[in-house]
Coordinates of C-alpha atoms in Angstrom, one line a residue:
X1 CA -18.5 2.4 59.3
X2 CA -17.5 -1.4 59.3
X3 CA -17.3 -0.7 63.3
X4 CA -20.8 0.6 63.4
X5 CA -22.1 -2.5 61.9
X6 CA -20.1 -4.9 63.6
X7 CA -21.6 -2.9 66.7
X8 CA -24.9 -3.5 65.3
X9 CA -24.4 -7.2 65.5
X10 CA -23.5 -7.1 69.2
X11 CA -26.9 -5.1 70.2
X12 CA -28.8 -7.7 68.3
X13 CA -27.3 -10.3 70.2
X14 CA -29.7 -11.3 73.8
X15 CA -28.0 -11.1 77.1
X16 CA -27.5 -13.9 79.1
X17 CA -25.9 -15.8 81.9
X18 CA -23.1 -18.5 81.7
X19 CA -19.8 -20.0 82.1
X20 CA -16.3 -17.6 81.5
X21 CA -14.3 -19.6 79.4
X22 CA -10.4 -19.7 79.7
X23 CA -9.3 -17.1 76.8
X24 CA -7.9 -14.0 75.6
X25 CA -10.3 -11.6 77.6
X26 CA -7.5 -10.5 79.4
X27 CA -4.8 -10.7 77.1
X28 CA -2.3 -7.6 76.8
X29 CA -2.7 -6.0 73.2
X30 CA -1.5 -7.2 70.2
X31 CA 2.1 -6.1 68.9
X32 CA 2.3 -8.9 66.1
X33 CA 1.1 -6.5 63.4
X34 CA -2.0 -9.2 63.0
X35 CA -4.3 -7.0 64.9
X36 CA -5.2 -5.1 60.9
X37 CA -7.0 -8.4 60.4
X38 CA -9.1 -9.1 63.4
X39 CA -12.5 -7.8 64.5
X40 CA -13.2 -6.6 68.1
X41 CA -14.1 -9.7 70.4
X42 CA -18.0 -9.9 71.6
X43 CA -18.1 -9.5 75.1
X44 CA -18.6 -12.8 77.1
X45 CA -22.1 -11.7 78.2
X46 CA -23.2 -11.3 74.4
X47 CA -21.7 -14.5 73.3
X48 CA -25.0 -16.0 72.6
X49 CA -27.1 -17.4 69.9
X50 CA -30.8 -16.3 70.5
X51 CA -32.2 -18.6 67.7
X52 CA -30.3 -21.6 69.2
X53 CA -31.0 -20.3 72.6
X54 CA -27.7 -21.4 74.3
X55 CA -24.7 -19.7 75.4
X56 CA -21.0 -20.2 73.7
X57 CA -18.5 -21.0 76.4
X58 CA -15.8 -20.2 74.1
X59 CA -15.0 -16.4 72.8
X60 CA -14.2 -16.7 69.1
X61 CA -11.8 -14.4 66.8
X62 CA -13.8 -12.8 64.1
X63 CA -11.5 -11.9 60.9
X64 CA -11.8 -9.4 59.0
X65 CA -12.7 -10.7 55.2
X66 CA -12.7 -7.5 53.6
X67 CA -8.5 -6.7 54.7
X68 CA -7.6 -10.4 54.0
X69 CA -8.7 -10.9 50.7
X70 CA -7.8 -7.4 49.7
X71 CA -4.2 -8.8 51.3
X72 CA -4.0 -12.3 50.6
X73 CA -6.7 -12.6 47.4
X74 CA -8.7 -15.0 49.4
X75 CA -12.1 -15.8 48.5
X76 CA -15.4 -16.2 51.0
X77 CA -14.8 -20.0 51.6
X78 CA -11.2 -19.4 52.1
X79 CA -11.7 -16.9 54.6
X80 CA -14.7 -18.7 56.5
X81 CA -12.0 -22.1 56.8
X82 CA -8.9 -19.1 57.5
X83 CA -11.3 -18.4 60.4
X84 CA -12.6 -21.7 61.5
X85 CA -8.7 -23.5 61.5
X86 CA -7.6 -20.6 63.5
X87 CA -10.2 -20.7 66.3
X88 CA -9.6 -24.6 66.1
X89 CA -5.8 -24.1 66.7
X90 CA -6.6 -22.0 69.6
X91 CA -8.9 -23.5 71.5
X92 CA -6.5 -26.9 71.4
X93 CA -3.7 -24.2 72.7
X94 CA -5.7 -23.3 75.8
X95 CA -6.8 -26.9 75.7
X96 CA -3.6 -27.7 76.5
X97 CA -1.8 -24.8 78.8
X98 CA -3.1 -22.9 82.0
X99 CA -2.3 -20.2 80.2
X100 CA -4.8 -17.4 79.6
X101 CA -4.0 -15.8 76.7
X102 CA -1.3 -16.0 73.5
X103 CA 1.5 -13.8 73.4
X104 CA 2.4 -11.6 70.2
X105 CA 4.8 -14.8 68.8
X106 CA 2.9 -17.4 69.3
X107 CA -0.2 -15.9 68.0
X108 CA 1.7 -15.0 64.2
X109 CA 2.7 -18.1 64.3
X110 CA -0.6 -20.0 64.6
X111 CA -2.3 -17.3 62.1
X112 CA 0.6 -17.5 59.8
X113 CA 0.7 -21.2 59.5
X114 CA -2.9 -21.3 59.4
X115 CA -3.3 -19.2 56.6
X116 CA -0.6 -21.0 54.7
X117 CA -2.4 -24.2 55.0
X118 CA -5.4 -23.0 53.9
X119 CA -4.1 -21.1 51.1
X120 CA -2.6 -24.4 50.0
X121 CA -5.9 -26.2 50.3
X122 CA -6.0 -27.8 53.1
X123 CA -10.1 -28.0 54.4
X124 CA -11.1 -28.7 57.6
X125 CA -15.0 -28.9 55.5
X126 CA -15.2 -30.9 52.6
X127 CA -18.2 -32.6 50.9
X128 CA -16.9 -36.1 49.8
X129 CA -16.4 -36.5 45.4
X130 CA -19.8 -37.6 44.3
X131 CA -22.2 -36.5 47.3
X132 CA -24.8 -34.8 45.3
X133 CA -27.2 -34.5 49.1
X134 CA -26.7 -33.2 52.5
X135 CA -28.8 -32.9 55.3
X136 CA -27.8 -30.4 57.9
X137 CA -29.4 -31.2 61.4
X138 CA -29.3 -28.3 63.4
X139 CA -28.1 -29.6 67.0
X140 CA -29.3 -26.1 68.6
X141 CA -33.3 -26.8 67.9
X142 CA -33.5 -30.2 69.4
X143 CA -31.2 -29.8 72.3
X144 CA -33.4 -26.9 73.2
X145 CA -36.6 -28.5 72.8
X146 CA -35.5 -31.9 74.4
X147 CA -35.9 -34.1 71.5
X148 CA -32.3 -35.1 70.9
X149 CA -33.8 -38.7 70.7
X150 CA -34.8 -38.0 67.5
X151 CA -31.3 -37.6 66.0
X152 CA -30.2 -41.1 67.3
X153 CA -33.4 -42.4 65.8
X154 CA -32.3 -41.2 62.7
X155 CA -28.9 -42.3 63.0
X156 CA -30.5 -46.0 63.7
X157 CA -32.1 -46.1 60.5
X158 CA -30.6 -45.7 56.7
X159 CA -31.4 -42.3 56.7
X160 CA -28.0 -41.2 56.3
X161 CA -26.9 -43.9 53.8
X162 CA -28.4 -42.0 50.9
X163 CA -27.7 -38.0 52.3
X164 CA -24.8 -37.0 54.1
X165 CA -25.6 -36.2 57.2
X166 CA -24.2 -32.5 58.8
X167 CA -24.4 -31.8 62.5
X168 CA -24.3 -27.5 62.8
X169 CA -24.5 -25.9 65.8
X170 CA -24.5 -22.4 66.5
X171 CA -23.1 -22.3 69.9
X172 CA -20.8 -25.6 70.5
X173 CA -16.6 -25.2 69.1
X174 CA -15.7 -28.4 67.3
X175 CA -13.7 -30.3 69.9
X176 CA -16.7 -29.6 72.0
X177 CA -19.6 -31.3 69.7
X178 CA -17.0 -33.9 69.4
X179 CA -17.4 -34.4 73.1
X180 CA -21.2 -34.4 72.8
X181 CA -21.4 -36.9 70.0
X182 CA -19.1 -39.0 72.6
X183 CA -21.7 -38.8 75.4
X184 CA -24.8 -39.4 73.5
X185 CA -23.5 -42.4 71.3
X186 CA -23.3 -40.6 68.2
X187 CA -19.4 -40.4 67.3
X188 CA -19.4 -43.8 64.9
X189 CA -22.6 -42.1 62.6
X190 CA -20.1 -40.5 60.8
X191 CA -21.4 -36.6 60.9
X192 CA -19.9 -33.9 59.2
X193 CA -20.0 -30.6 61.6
X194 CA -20.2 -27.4 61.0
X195 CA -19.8 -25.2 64.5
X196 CA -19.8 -22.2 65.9
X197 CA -16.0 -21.5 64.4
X198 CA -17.7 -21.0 61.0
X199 CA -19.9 -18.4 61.9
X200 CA -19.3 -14.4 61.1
X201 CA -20.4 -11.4 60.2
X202 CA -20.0 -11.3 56.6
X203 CA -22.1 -12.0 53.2
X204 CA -20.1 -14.2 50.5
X205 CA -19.4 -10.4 48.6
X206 CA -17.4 -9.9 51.3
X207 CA -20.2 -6.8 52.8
X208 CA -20.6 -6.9 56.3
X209 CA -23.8 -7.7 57.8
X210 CA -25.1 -7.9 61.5
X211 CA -25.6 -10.9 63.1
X212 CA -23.4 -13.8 62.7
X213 CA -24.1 -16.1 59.8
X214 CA -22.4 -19.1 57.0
X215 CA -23.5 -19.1 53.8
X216 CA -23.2 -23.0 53.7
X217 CA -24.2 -23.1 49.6
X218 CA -20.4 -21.6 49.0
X219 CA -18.8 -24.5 51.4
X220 CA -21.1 -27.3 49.3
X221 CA -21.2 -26.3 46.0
X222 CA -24.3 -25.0 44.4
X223 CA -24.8 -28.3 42.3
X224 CA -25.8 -29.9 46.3
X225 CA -29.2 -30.6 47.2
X226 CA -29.6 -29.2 51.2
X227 CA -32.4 -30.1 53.1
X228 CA -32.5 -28.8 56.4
X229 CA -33.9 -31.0 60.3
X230 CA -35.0 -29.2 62.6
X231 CA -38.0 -29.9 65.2
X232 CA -41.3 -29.0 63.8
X233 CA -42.3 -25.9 66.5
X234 CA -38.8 -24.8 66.0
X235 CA -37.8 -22.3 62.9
X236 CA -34.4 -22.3 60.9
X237 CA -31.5 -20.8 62.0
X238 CA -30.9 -17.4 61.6
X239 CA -27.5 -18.3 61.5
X240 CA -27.6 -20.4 58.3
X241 CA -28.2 -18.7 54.6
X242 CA -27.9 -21.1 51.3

């Protein structure tokens, strides 16, 4: 059944063109013993966000929430950070090497040590002691209708001294929004991100949904004010559930 559904969020994914990123498509099967906790990859050609109309270059792990908290007695913002570090440690692997895909030791070691870091606290999203609101721009939306101006006129005014600002995108990896905040003079605002690593298949009750999705309320805190930016023609995310 949790195939079926995880199926169900392929078909509802829009087919489109783009670059093949360097990863694990071809990668020999797993013998580590890890493979109880992973989903089945999308296929490049559905690695697409149809709300955010753009194409992911990267192929990210989805984990399974309902094995490793049954496992490891994690709970949904555990898991959605378990997920995110891991797809961070891996693209800054292939980053790094010519190499294609991980073999069977490495990968238990970068899910193992992962997973103890998070299970000791360590976030890779954390909403600064006192922040009480957060604006989350959504990157996608005004890439897509040209009017990225309008986030570095924001970022000239106070705007952000009162709200915290977010950047999410539903499509760019981390190290790659990095690199865009780089080129379009926006690395010294001070953005929080939250990328396409955070995104999965799962509600925070742990049931399986289709479609990819973060419920950002359980990474914030219920007692923070979220006020979403996004161009006017364009509607929210489908991505994104408070």
């Amino acid at each position: 059944m949790k195939f079926l559904s995880f199926s169900l969020l392929l078909i509802l994914i829009s087919c489109t063109n783009g670059p093949v990123r360097q990863d694990v498509d071809d990668a020999p099967y797993r013998t580590s013993g890890l493979e109880q906790f992973f989903l089945p990859e999308l296929p490049t050609w559905a690695n697409t966000s149809a709300s955010g109309q753009c194409f992911k270059k990267h192929n990210f792990q989805y984990l399974d929430f309902g094995k490793l908290s049954a496992t490891y007695q994690l709970k949904y913002p555990e898991l959605v950070e378990l997920q995110a570090q891991y797809n961070e440690r891996l693209e800054s692997y292939f980053r790094s090497t010519a190499v294609r895909f991980v073999k069977p030791v490495e990968e238990a070691a970068f899910f193992s040590n992962t997973l103890e870091q998070v299970r000791g606290g360590v976030k890779h999203f954390k909403i600064p002691n006192g922040v009480r609101e957060v604006e989350v721009i959504w990157l996608d939306g005004y890439i897509a209708s040209n009017k990225v101006d309008q986030i570095k006129q924001m970022a000239q005014t106070s705007r952000f001294d009162e709200r915290l600002p977010v950047i999410f995108s539903s499509c760019l990896s981390k190290q790659d929004l990095n690199q865009w905040l780089v080129e379009n003079d926006l690395d010294q605002v001070g953005f929080h991100s939250l990328t396409a690593e955070w995104l999965n298949p799962y509600s925070s009750d742990l049931s399986m949904k289709p479609g990819l999705r973060v419920e950002i309320k359980k990474l914030m805190g219920d007692n923070v004010k979220v006020k979403f930016l996004i161009p006017n023609e364009i509607i929210l995310p489908t991505e994104i559930v408070l």
